[in-house]
Structure formats: structure tokens, C-alpha cells
């Protein structure tokens, strides 16, 4: 089950607070208004939108709301429970036969595990099961990569379009140098699109793209353990060896490392 | 069958509108004329053309119109229908023998599927069929990569040649600082080639190159399913298992995800 | 056993001294104060923190203190002793049987070697032992990569947020060009966030990220030797051949190279 | 047989014309002389030469004239004729035996095909033939990569050394700000090395490096077809299947695509 | 045997001459002194040193003198002689048996060949010999990569620290704009650290890092031929086939290419 990922909105809030703080300490709260330039915003956003429209197909664009929502959710993977599940399945399969697994499948929530076990119960060969399950993992990876690419590309186009806005502003400013007094404010205005492009890329698009990449890595990792588990159950592997094998993937070192640290502290004390 | 990809012209339109809007909000519609500098345009385009002429062979250059047209077309892949096709072929092959497949091939539109099934009917071994079909996929990938490279390289050279134009303008301007009044307009003129280079790269060349890359990925993906399907049919695999195997590639999770979302909304309500 | 890595604090000290020296030689020690701008510091740090909060999950963020401490520690790997360990284990296994190894395991400190030997004693097949041990190595590599990514991404966001701070300062400065006298100091102030971003990236984040990468490489390298050693012991390989095999990994060339150099010097003399 | 590649000199000509045009439209033909600064040229070239001398060994430097000439030549590969050759060889081998192939080898021009067929005639096993031929392909690829690297690295160092020249000019200019009238011309002069570095990289070095890379890809592609062909002939594969296999590599889709286009036009009309 | 690589010092000399020439043509020899700023030098070097100290472990830092010396040496590999050696060894082994090889090993200088042949004489299986020898090759590659990384990272940090020095100079200059007359010289001074950073990266660190990479590639290439040779000798392969196999790696095409060129010239004449 997916939970609300509070870190994403917190990060955005911290970023906006930092920006407000930066303006405030420089020039007081009154100057904040100057930084909210609808036109600059439209230029940067219009440019990014134009580039993305050319870059992606309509089918890929449709994934945007789904991918965006994904950014605010995370899934906790209880790897120890996952291993327990497979140890239990393995024990049951060795005692009562593979067919007996079908009965207890209702307790298993994860549809990917269910599918794998059903394939095993159907008596399909391990190699084909592995092929089928890994094909699904690879297809998921590809799908996620496409979704992530929307943000990654936006992060690449954002600074460029910020610069386009600034260049346009500079050209107009330089072209009509009638009143030196307007030079400063005009240039300030021109720089705001660069500011927008940089912030959009480094606060929103690139961090989100990177987060999505890591979430996919995590999910692939968990699914690979599931595949190993299903194959182990299917081939009637000894539950103890299966547990050993699956545990190798899991970060049990965590405990060791903490113990080690405690010892060290003890030694230093 | 390929359809017209409306997103590409829409993206270009949105981009141009954004640029017009940027000039308009800064300095009124009258200033738009100033940004249309034929000379600047010729400099940036001449430079890109020169670099591409050195970069590519005449055979590769000839692919440009074909690749350009590809940017405005897209192909919808009905993966579920594709799987149905192979389930039907597989059922027929198991019932009536591989030779019976030849008769029904007229209904199959895709030449790649046709070719694969004909190879299977000819009694060629699965490994060789896979070799032949994958060789065609790899050759297609290479060919597409070459076509895409035209735009990718143009996207790399565009900002550099924009900068070359600006540097030439700056050098000339600095060399003859007689009249300070001309300083601004001259520098504005110089900056326009940088503006052109940046826009060409980030509105046209790079998004197009990226789009072509993803279209190739999609096509390779579909063709890999076809290869798996043909091998399955040829080796007399159980139609149900074949369906399972091919479905693993397909995004049926889509439905699950939507269901999940609906449930969530229900829970939240 | 891990030791304190004195080089990390020395490097930071050298970096800070260099910065102080740079200010001092330019403008005397009095100017140092000007470079300590809490607000600039908060802007750069706030921005990096915001980006990291969005970029990472809470579980990944929690690894920060552990990874940070890792930067100040290093582990010396005595590869020759490691090889000796396996030669001894191999000799014992051939003389007294695999089961005899369990008795002497208390002398072995490394938990990874222990685990491997215990798997061998349990009579598990070499292929499965290799799978289990390599799964642990790969999982460790992934875990370290995630930890390292915290610093790598910080190193990417730092210059960008330094630039954001400078842009904000510039915009405010240009917007209110009332008093030309304040132009210089205001711009100096604006540049300090860029300075902070550059220093943070190139003195702290990027070097640390690179160091962590190399430490992981070293650890993976050692663990691969252990896996080869355990498999050799398990399969009853001749201790001499096993020694030859494991020694191939080790930099014994070091000695040869030094010898070669001495000879050269002798020849030159 | 290699032919003269007219595109390379055309590209260089187009590039130089573009540059002349840029100067001309800005300031008339008289200003062109100002852009020909021998000293700037020597600085950029000296710097690139220095970096390349350190970067490469004397053996690698010696390849420069040969690689340079390669840039002005191209080889047309008639893939259909290549396939015909192998179909003929295969038919002959099945009818008259492998030994009969030696007699007709005089007609084959390509030394790589000759070598492969001779290995087959000598009765060497397919696996070893493949090893030998692929070793030659890989060695060729490595050799070409080394030659290409000369241009790739020159393209990396060129802008950096252009900037070095500009920095030196700026420092000298700023250091002696006696006469404001010389400020402009001096800065113009300083910028010319940056201009040279950018042009050298983006008109000459990078496009050439990229062209060489693609030529190598083409050659490797053709040689892989040859290897497949020789193995097919040697193992007595059915000529029809061999043709099918080799044709899969070839872009016969070209015809299909053109047909498809014609149909579309017909439909639109 | 390694020889002195004259190109490295020549390259450095050419680089320094170019820099002197650049200053000289701009402002006469008297200005050279201005470019030798010990403080700027210390800032850039101190910053790079600080970053490297954090980046590397003490063991890796110790490799610096050895790696530096490697930059001034090169090894000529006579590949034809190498192949002769293996053809002789192979002929001898087939005539007199593998054991007879031990006697003639004194003539073989290369310790890697010696080791391989001794393993073959010991009757160890080809697969294990290959494992052992390739392990040594991979370990060497890793070791060289670590050494090269010292220069690669220095080349990455150098421009950044040059920029840090310039930023500090700019901030100090802008902060105290009392005397406009000092503006120029102060900014000139500030730019010199950027100049140093750029030169260090593009004349010294990056070219050296790239040279080391290619030397490693060469060495790996030669060692792979040795491994193939030893396996061929051990498995009693026909000396003629072995020669054919090893020759495939070697650039004998060189001769063909030259011949081809001569013919062309003849045709053109």
C-alpha cells in the first residue's frame, strides 16, 4: 500500500521559504512582489511546454498526472516480511506439494507474488516463469523511465528557456538605450526568467526526476527478490537455504554496523 | 498505419507564441520586427549546415527529409490485438500444424509478423529465426539512430554557432567604439544570433531528436514481442502460456493502477 | 577494523586555509569577516536541503549521518593475510574434510568470510554459495550507491543554488540603482552565494562523493576475492593453485615495479 | 575502393563563407582583415598542439596524416552485391565442396572476405574462424578509435585554449587602463582567440571526429555481415536461408518505406 | 623495457612557449612578470590539494609519484615479435611436449608470459589459467584507473578553484570601490587564478589523464594477446592457426593501407 510522501511538499516549502528569505534579507518583504512576474513565468513555462509537446507523444503526455501523483507517494517495502512469506510458501510446498499453495494465496496481498505462485502451481517450468516475471519487471522499468523522462527533459529545457527570456529582455533593453535610468530595472526584469528557469530545474524538475529513478530502482530490487523467491519455491529448494539466499539481498548488515559502532563507542569511552 | 502527429506542430506553435508573447509583454508588438534578422538567421543556419556537411556522408544527409517527416507521424501499437494475433496463430498451429498458418497470413498486415511466420512455416529452426528477426530489429535501430543523429548534432552545433555570431558582432562593435550611441543596438544585434542558436536547439533540434529516440524504443519493444510470439508459435508453446508470456510485456498494470486510485479516492471520501 | 581517516579533516583544513590565505593576500585579515555572510550561507544550504528533501525518501535521508561518518573512516585490507587465510582453510579442508573448518572459524574475524565458510560446511553447492555471496555484495554496492548519491546530488545542486542567490541579489541591486555607491558592495554581496555554492561543491560534496565511490570499489574488490576463495576451498582446489589464483588479484607487481625502478636508477648512475 | 568525399571540403567552404558573410553584413568587407590575427591563431594552435603532444604517444601522433586523409574519403558498400557474393559462394560450396571455393577467389576483391573464405577452405572450425575474424574487426575498431580521439581531444581543448588567450588579453588590458580609447579594440582582440577556439571545435574538430565515428560504425557493420556470411558458407547453410539471414541486416525496408510514402501521397491526393 | 617519453616534456614546453608568446605579442616581454603571481598559484594549488586530500585515501595518494613518472615513460610493444614467441613456443610444445617449455623460458623477458607458460607447464587447466591471467589483467586495469583518477579529478577541480580565486578577488574589489583607478589592475589580478585553473586543467591534468588511459588500453590489449597465446600453446593448437589468430589482433593492415595509398598516388599521377 502506498503512503503519502510528506518529504516532497516539505522540500518544496523549504525551497520557497529559502527564496523568500533570500529576498527578505536583501531588501525587505516589500521587494518580494517584484519577483512575481507573471509574464516571465509564462515565458519559461510556455517554452518548456512547447519543447515537451514536441518531445513526447500524446500517450506519454497523458502519463503526466499519474507520474506527478507518484512523486507524492511512497511504498514501504517490508523485506523481512517478504522473506518470511517465501519461507512459509516453501515449507508448505515441500510438505503438502505445490498445488497446496493455491489455497493460501488469499492472504498474499502483492499481485506480483500471487501471479508468480500461480504460475508455479500451474506447473510451468522455472525458466519460463522467470522469463515471464522478468519481462513484467523490465516492462515496468521501461514504463517508469518514460514517465521520469518528462521531468528530466523539463529540467533540461528549463534553464535554456530561462536564458531565452533573458536574452529577449536584454536585446530589447540594449536596442533602446534612451533613458539610462531604466537600464537597471529592465535588466533586473530580464534576469528574472533566468532565475525562474534555474529554480524550476533545481528545485522541482531535476530532484523529482531523480526521486522517481530511485523509486524505480527500489521496486525493481524488490521484484527481483520476489522472482528469486518464486523460483526457489517452485524448484523445491530447502526453506533454510532459500531464506539464506533471499536474506543476502537484505540490509541486515545495518544491525551489524550499528553494533560495531556501539562497540567502537564503548572502546573509545 | 501511421497517423499525423498533431503534437509536433502544436509544440512549435506554442513555442513561437511564447516567443512573440515574450517580446510583446516587454516592448509591444512593434519590436517583433527587430527580432527577425535574416543575416543572423543565415549565420546560425550556415554554421550548422557546414558542421553537418562535414559530420555526415551524403547518404546520411539524404535521409533528412524522410526523418523529418517521421517527426510528424506516429504509429499506434495495439498491443492487446498483437497478443490476440499470436494466441490465434498458436492455437491454429497446434490444431492444424504449422503449415496451416500460411493460408491465414493474408489477414496479418504487419510485414514483420508475416516474415516471421513464413520463416516458421518453412521449418527453419527457432534459433535461426530469432537470429534473422533480431538482425532486422538491430539494423532498424542502427538506421534510426543515424537519422536521429542529424538532429542531435544540429542541437549541439546550434548554440555554438549562435555564440560565434555573437562573438563576431562583439568584436566588430568593440573595435570601433566611435559612437557610444550605437553601442546598445549593435550589442542587441550581436545577441540575436545567440538567441537563435538557443531557440533552435531547445525548441526544435533537441526535442525532435529525443522524440525520435523514444519512437525507436517503442518500435523495438513491439518488435521484440513479435519475435517472442513467433518463437512461441513455432515451438508449439501452449497458447495460454504464450498469452501469459506476451502479456507480461504489456502495461496491463495500467488498469490495476487506475483501480487502485479509484479505491483510494473511495477510501478518502 | 575501521580506522580514523585523517586525510578528510586535513583536506578540509587545507581548503579553509587556502580560502583564508586568498582573502588575506588580497585585502588583509580584516576582510575575512565580510566573507562570512550567514544569510548567503542559509540561502545556499536551504536550497540544497530543499532539493535533497524532494530528491530522496525519508529512509534514504536517515542514512546521512552514517554515510557522513563513513567519510572519516577507512579500512585497511591486508590482502596477503586474506590469501593466507584461504590457503590455510584450503589445506585444512583437503586434509581433514570440510566439516573440520567449522572448529577453526573463531579465529576468522571477517563476518563475510565466516558466512561463506559456514555455507561451504553446510554442503551447499558452489553455484548457490556464489549466488548468495554475490547477492550480498551487489546489495551492499546498491546501498553504498544510495548513500553516495546524497553527496553527489548535493554537489550538483550547490552551484545552481549559489547562482540563484546571486541572481536574486543582482535583480534587487539592478532594480534600485538609486545610489551608485552601493552598487559595488551589493554586487559583492550577491557574488558571495555563488562563491559558497562553488566551494561547497568542489571542496566538500564532490570530493566526498568520489571518495565514497572508491571505497565501495575497494570493498567490492576484496569481497570478490573472498568469494573466489570460498569457492576454491569448497571445491577442494589445490592450495597452491588457489594461492596463485587469488594472488593474481593482488598488487604484487608493486614490488616488481620498485625493483625495476631501482635497477633503472642503477643503470643511470 | 575509396572515393573522394566531396562533402567535407564543401562543409568547410560553407563554414568559411558563413563567417565571411557574418563579418560582411555587420561591417563591410574591409573588416575581414581584422579577424585574421596570426598571433591569436598561433596561441590557439600552439595550445592545442601542446595538449595533444602530452595526450598522445609519438606512434599515435604519426597516425594524424592518415586519419586526416580518411576524412576526405568514403567507401561505398554495395550490401546487395555482398549478399550475392555469399549466396554464390554458398551454392558453389554445397555443390562442389568447400575446396572448390579457392579457385574462384580471384574475383573477390575484398581482402577480408578472401581471408575468411581461405580459413574456411583450410577446414578450420567455425568458432575459431569467427574468433579470428572478430579479433580483426575489434582491432580495427580500436585503431580507428585511437585515430578519432586525436580530433575529439582537439575539439575539447580548442575552446579552453581560446579562453586562455582571451583571459591573457583581458588581464593585460585591465592591468593598464591608461587610455580608455584602446579599451574596445584591445578587448576585441582578446575575444578573437575565443572565436577561433569555438570555430575550430565546432566547424573542424568535432564534426570530423563524429564523421570518423560513423564511418567506423559502418565498416564494423559490413564486416559483421561478412563474418556471418563466411560462417554460413563454411557450415554449409542452405543458400536461401543464408540470403534471408544476411538480408535482414540490409535496409531493404527503404523500398517499403518509399512505397508506403507513395501510397500515402496517392491517398491524400 | 620502458623508454623516456620525450613528447610529454616537449608538450609542456610548447604550452609554456605558447603562453609566453601570447603575453609577448600583446604587451611585450616586460608584462610576463605580472602573470607570475605566487599567491594565485598557491590558491589554485591549495584548493586542488584540499579537494584531492578529501577525495583519495593515503594509499592512493602515495601512488602519485609513481603515476607521475609513468607519464614520462612509454613502452614499445613489438607485437610481431610477441607472435613469433608464441609460434615458437607452440611448435616446441607440439614437438617435445609442454614440459620442454620450461627449459627455454630464460629467454623470455616478459614476466607475464613467463607466468602463463609456467602455469601451462604445471598442467593446470586452460580455463583456470585464463581465469588467473585475466584476474591479473583486470587488477592491473583497476590499479591504473585509480592512478589516473588522481589527474582526472585534479583536472575537474582546477577550473573550479580558479573560479573561486577570481570570485574572492571580485568580491573584495567590488566591496571597496574607493579608487576607480585600481579597478582594472585588481580585476586583472582576480582573473589570473581563473587563467591558472584553466591552463592547469587543459595543459597538464586532462592531457595526462587521457594519456594514462590510452597507455592502459594498450597494455591490456597486449596482455590479452598473451593470454590467447598461452591458451593456444597449452591446448596444443596448430602453430599456423595460432599465428593466424594472434595476427588478427595486430595492425598488419597498416602495410596494406600504405600500399593502397601508394597505388592511389600512382593512379593519380
PDB file of C-alpha atoms in Angstrom, chain C residues 10 12 19 31 37 90 95 121 129 142 144 181 185 190 214 226 228 230 240 263:
ATOM      1  CA  UNK C  10      43.289  17.591   6.753  1.00  0.00           C
ATOM      2  CA  UNK C  12      39.051  20.407   4.784  1.00  0.00           C
ATOM      3  CA  UNK C  19      40.490  30.394   1.276  1.00  0.00           C
ATOM      4  CA  UNK C  31      38.247  41.484   5.134  1.00  0.00           C
ATOM      5  CA  UNK C  37      27.579  36.019   5.495  1.00  0.00           C
ATOM      6  CA  UNK C  90      42.033 -24.961   1.789  1.00  0.00           C
ATOM      7  CA  UNK C  95      43.425 -32.876   4.938  1.00  0.00           C
ATOM      8  CA  UNK C 121      30.486 -26.547   5.615  1.00  0.00           C
ATOM      9  CA  UNK C 129      27.065 -20.237  -2.454  1.00  0.00           C
ATOM     10  CA  UNK C 142      23.465  -0.640  -4.178  1.00  0.00           C
ATOM     11  CA  UNK C 144      26.506   2.406  -0.774  1.00  0.00           C
ATOM     12  CA  UNK C 181      27.999  53.989  -4.355  1.00  0.00           C
ATOM     13  CA  UNK C 185      29.163  46.305  -2.213  1.00  0.00           C
ATOM     14  CA  UNK C 190      25.415  38.891  -4.423  1.00  0.00           C
ATOM     15  CA  UNK C 214      36.295   4.444  -4.447  1.00  0.00           C
ATOM     16  CA  UNK C 226      36.662 -13.761  -0.620  1.00  0.00           C
ATOM     17  CA  UNK C 228      36.699 -16.828  -5.123  1.00  0.00           C
ATOM     18  CA  UNK C 230      35.385 -19.748  -0.502  1.00  0.00           C
ATOM     19  CA  UNK C 240      48.929 -23.851  -4.415  1.00  0.00           C
ATOM     20  CA  UNK C 263      67.635  -1.125 -11.478  1.00  0.00           C
TER      21      UNK C 263
END
